[in-house]
Short mmCIF file of C-alpha atoms in Angstrom, two decimals:
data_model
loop_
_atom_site.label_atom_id
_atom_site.label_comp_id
_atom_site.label_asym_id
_atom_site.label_seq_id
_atom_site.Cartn_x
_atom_site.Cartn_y
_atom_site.Cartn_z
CA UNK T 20 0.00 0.00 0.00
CA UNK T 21 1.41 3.10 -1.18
CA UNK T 22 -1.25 5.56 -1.24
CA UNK T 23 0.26 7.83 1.84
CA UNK T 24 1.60 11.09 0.34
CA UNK T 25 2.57 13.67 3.06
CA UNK T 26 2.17 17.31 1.28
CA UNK T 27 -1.68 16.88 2.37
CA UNK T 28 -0.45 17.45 5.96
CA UNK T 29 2.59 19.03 5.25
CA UNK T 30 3.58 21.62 8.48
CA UNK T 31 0.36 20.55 10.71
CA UNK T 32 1.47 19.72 14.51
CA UNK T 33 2.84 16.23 13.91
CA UNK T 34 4.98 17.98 11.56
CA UNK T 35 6.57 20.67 13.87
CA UNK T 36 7.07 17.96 16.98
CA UNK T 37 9.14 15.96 14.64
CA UNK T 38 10.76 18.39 12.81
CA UNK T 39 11.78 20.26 16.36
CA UNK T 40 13.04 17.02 17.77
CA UNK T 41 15.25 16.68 14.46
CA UNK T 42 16.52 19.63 14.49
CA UNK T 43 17.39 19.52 18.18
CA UNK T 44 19.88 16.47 17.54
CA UNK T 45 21.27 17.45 14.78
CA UNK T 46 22.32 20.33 16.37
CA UNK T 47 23.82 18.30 18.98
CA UNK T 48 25.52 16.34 16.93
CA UNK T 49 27.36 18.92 14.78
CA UNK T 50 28.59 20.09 18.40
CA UNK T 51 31.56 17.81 17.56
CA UNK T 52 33.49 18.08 14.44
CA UNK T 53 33.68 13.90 14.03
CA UNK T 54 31.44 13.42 10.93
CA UNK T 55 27.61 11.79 11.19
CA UNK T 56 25.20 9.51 9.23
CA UNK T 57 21.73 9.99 8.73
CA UNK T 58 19.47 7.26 7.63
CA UNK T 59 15.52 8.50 7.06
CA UNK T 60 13.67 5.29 6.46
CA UNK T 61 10.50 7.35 4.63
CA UNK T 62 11.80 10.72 3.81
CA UNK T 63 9.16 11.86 1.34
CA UNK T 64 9.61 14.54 -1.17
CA UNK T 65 11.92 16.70 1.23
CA UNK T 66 10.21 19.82 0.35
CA UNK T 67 6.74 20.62 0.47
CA UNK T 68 5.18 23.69 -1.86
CA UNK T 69 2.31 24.86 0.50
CA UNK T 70 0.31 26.80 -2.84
CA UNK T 71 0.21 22.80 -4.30
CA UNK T 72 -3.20 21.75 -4.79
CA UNK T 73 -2.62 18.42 -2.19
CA UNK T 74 -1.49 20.89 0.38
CA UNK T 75 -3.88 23.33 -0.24
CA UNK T 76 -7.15 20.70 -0.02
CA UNK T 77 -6.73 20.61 4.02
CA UNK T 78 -4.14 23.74 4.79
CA UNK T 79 -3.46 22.31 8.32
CA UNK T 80 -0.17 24.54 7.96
CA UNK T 81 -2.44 26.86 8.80
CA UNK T 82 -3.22 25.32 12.12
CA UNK T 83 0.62 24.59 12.50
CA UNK T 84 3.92 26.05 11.36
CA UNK T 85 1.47 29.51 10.02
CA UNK T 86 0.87 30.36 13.99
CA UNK T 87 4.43 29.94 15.02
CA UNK T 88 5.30 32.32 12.10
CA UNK T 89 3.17 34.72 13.76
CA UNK T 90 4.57 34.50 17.01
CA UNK T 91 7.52 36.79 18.84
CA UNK T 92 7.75 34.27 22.40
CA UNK T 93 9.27 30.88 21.00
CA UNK T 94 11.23 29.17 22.91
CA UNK T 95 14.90 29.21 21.94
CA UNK T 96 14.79 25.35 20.13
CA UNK T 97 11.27 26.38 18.23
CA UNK T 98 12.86 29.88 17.36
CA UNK T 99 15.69 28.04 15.63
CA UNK T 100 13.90 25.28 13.92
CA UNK T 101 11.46 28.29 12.59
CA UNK T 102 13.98 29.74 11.64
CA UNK T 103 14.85 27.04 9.32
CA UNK T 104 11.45 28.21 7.56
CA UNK T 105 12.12 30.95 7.08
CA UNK T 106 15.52 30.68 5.50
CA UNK T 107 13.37 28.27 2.76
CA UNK T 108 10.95 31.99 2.73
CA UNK T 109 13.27 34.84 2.04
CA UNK T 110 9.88 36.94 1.04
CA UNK T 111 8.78 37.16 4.31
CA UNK T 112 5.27 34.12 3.42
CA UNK T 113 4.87 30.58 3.68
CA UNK T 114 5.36 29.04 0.10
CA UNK T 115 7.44 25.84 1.49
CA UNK T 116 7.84 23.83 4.34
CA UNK T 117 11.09 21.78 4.73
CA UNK T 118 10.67 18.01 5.16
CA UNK T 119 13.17 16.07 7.93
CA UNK T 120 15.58 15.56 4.99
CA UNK T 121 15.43 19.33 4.40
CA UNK T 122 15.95 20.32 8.01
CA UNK T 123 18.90 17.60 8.25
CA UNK T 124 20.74 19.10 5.40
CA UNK T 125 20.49 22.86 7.24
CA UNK T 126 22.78 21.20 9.59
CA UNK T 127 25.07 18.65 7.84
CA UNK T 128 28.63 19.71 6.50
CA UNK T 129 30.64 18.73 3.54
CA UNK T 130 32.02 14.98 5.69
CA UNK T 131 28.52 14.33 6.75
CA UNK T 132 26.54 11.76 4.89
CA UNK T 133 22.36 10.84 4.74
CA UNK T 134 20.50 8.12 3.63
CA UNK T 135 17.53 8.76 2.14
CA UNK T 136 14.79 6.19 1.42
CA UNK T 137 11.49 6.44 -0.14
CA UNK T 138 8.99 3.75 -2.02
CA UNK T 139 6.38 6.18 -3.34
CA UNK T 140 6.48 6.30 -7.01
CA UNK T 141 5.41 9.30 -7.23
CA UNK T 142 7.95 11.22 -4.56
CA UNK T 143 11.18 9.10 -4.92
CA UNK T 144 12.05 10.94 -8.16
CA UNK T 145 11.31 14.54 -6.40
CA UNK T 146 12.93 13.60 -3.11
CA UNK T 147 16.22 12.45 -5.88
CA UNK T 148 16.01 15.90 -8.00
CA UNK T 149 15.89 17.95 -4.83
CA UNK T 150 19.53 15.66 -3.64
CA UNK T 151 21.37 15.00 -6.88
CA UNK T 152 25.06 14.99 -5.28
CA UNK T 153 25.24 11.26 -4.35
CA UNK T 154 28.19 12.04 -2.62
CA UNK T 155 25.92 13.67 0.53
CA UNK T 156 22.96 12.26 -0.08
CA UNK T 157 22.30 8.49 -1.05
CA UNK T 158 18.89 8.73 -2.55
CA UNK T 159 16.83 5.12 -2.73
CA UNK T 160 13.58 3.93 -3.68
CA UNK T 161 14.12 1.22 -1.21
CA UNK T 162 11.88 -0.49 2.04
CA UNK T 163 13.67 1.90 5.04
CA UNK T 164 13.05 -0.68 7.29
CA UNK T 165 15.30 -2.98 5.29
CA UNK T 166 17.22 -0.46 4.91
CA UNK T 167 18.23 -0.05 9.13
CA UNK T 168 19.38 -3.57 8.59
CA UNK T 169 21.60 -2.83 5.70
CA UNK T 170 22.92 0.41 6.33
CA UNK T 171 24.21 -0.25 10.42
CA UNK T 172 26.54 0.28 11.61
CA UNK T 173 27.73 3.24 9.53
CA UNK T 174 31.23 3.86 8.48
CA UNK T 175 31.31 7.31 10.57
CA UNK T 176 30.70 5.66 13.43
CA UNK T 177 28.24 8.56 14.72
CA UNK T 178 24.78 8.59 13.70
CA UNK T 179 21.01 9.37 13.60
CA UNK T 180 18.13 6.81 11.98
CA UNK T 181 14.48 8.72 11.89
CA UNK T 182 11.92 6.04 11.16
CA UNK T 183 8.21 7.61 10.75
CA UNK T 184 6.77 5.44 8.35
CA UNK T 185 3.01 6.84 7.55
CA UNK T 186 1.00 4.00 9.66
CA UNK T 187 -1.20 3.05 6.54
CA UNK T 188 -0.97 -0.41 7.53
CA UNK T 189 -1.24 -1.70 10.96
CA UNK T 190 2.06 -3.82 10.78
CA UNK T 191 4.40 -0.78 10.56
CA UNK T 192 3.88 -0.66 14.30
CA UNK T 193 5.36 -3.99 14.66
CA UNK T 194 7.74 -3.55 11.89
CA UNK T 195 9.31 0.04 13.50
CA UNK T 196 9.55 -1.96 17.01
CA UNK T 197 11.28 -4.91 14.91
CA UNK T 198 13.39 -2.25 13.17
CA UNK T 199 14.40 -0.73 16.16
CA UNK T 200 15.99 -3.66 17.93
CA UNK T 201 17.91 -4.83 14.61
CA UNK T 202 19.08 -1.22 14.80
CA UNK T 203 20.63 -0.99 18.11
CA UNK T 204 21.87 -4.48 18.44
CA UNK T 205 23.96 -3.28 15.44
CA UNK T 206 24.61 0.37 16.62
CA UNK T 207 24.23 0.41 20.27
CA UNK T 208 25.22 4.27 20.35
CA UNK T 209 23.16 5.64 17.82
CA UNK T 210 20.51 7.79 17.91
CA UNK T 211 16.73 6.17 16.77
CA UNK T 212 13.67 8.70 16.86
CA UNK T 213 10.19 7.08 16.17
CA UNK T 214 7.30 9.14 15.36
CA UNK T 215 3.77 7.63 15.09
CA UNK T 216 0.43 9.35 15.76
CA UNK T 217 -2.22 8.89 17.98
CA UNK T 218 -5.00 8.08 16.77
CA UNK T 219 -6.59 6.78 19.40
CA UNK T 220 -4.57 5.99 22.84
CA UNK T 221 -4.99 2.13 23.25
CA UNK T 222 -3.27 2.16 19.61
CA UNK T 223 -0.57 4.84 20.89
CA UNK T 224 0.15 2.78 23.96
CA UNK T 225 0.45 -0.26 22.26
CA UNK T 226 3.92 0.92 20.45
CA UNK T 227 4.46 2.53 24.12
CA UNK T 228 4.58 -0.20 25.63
CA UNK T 229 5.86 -3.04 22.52
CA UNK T 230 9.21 -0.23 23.10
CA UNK T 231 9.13 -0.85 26.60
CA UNK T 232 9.53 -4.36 26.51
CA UNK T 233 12.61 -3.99 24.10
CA UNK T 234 14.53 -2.75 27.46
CA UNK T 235 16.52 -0.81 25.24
CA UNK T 236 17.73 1.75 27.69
CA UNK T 237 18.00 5.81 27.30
CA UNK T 238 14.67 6.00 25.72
CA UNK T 239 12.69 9.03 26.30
CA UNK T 240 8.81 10.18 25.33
CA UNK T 241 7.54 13.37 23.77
CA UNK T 242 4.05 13.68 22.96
CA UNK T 243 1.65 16.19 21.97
CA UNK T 244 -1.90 16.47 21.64
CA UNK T 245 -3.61 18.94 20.30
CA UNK T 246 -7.45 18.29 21.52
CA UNK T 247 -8.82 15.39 23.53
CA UNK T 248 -7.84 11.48 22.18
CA UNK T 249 -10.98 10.00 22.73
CA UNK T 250 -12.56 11.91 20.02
CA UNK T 251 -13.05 10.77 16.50
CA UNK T 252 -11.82 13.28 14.30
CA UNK T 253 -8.73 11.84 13.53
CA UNK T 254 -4.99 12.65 14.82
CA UNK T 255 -5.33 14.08 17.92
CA UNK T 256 -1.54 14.54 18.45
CA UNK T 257 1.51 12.56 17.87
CA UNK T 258 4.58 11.62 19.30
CA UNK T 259 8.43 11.01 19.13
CA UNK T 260 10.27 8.14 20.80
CA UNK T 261 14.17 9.18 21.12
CA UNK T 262 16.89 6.40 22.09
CA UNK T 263 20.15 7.88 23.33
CA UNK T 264 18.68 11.50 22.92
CA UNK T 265 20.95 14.95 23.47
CA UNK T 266 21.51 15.08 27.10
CA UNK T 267 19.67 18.42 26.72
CA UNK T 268 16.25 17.44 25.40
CA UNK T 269 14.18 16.74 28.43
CA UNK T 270 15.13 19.84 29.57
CA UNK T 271 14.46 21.70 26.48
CA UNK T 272 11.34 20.11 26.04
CA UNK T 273 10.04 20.96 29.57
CA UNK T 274 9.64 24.42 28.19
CA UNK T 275 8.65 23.96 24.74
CA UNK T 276 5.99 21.40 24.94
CA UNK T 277 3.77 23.43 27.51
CA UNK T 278 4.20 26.01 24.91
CA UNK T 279 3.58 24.14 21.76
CA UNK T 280 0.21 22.86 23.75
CA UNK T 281 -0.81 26.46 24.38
CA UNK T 282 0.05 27.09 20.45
CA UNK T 283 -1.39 24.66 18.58
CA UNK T 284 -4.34 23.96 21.02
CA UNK T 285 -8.00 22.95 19.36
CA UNK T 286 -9.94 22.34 22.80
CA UNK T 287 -9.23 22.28 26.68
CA UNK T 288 -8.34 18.62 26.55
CA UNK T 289 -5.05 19.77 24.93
CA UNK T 290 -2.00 17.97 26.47
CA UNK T 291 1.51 16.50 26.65
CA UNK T 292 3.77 13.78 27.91
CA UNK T 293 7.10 14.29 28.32
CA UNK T 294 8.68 10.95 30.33
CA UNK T 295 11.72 7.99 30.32
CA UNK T 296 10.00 5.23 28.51
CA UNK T 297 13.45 3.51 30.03
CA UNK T 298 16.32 5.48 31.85
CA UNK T 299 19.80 5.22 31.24
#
């Protein structure tokens, strides 16, 4: 099943929590001058033009990156991810929204080396024209999962693997859990971030708790929800699982998640998590 395509919800909520967690550790890793590898097991198209017709059929930008534009408070970590935006806006709008391969590459130098797969037919040969210098970017239309396997551990010995495959089938919750264990046994010191929505929070707990049982250690929760996730209207929220995350996240994120639940809020049930699935 390959009918996902992300530029319908490109810069919505989900969007900024996982793009502000990327960001985050990337800039922690370019603290040091060793080199890094980034594998993105579904990057997407990379960029997302927000005047498209796709993205224009729901505009939850609007909802999501558009009010942080507007905003003068952000938190240091949101004001530099936004920031990010607004290098891809030079006129001062909203015309594009960077995906996670985008933001990585606002970070990476000349040594540093991604990964990028994606299966859609329809956004592996954008995601390739927007990265034609194999040389930084290895562009695939390949199965990221398989990919984890294949690609670990990297030559750089330093790295980050995103995984946030769209959830169109139930199995990719099993198959990121599965992913993630073939992924540390082979590169222990890595950093793994998970995203996955919550859709409802039996579903959400599930993965919780299927990465719980791993015992994979260093693991820490971010979630955000944007309304109440009993409803059913959809994604309420979403949420990133980090392994081995910058020793500075919790922290961070103790000040921008009550603020990105203030933001982005649709009703009173609006909330967070912020928690060690596992401590070190």
């Amino acid at each position: 099943m390959l009918s996902y395509r992300h530029i319908y919800h490109a810069g919505n909520h989900a969007d900024i929590l996982k793009h502000l967690v990327v960001s985050q550790i990337c800039r922690h890793l370019t603290k040091k001058e060793a080199p890094f590898f980034y594998l993105d097991t579904h990057a997407g198209i990379g960029l997302y033009e927000l005047g498209s017709d796709q993205a224009q059929l729901n505009q939850e930008f609007d909802t999501g990156i558009s009010r942080l534009l507007a905003r003068q408070d952000l938190p240091e970590p949101l004001e530099q991810f936004v920031d990010i935006v607004r290098e891809l806006n030079p006129d001062g709008g909203l015309s594009f929204y960077p995906g996670s391969p985008m933001v990585v590459d606002h970070y990476t130098r000349q040594k540093d080396k991604l990964h990028l797969c994606e299966l859609h037919p329809n956004d592996y040969p954008l995601l390739a024209a927007l990265f034609p210098k194999k040389r930084k970017a290895n562009v695939v239309k390949d199965d990221g999962f398989a990919a984890v396997k294949a690609m670990l551990p990297p030559p750089q010995k330093r790295g980050f693997v995103l995984m946030d495959p769209p959830y169109e089938v139930k199995n990719d919750y099993q198959k990121v859990v599965k992913a993630l264990e073939d992924g540390h046994k082979r590169f222990a010191q890595g950093t793994y971030a998970i995203w996955y929505p919550v859709l409802n929070r039996r579903q959400a707990d599930d993965l919780l708790n299927a990465v719980e049982a791993t015992k994979i250690r260093n693991t820490l929760l971010l979630e955000l929800n944007i309304r109440g996730t009993e409803t059913k209207r959809g994604m309420a929220g979403s949420g990133m699982i980090i392994v081995n995350p910058p020793w500075t996240l919790a922290s961070e994120a103790e000040t921008f998640l009550p603020y990105l639940r203030d933001a982005l809020a649709e009703d009173r049930d609006a909330h967070f998590q912020l928690r060690w699935i596992t401590p070190e």
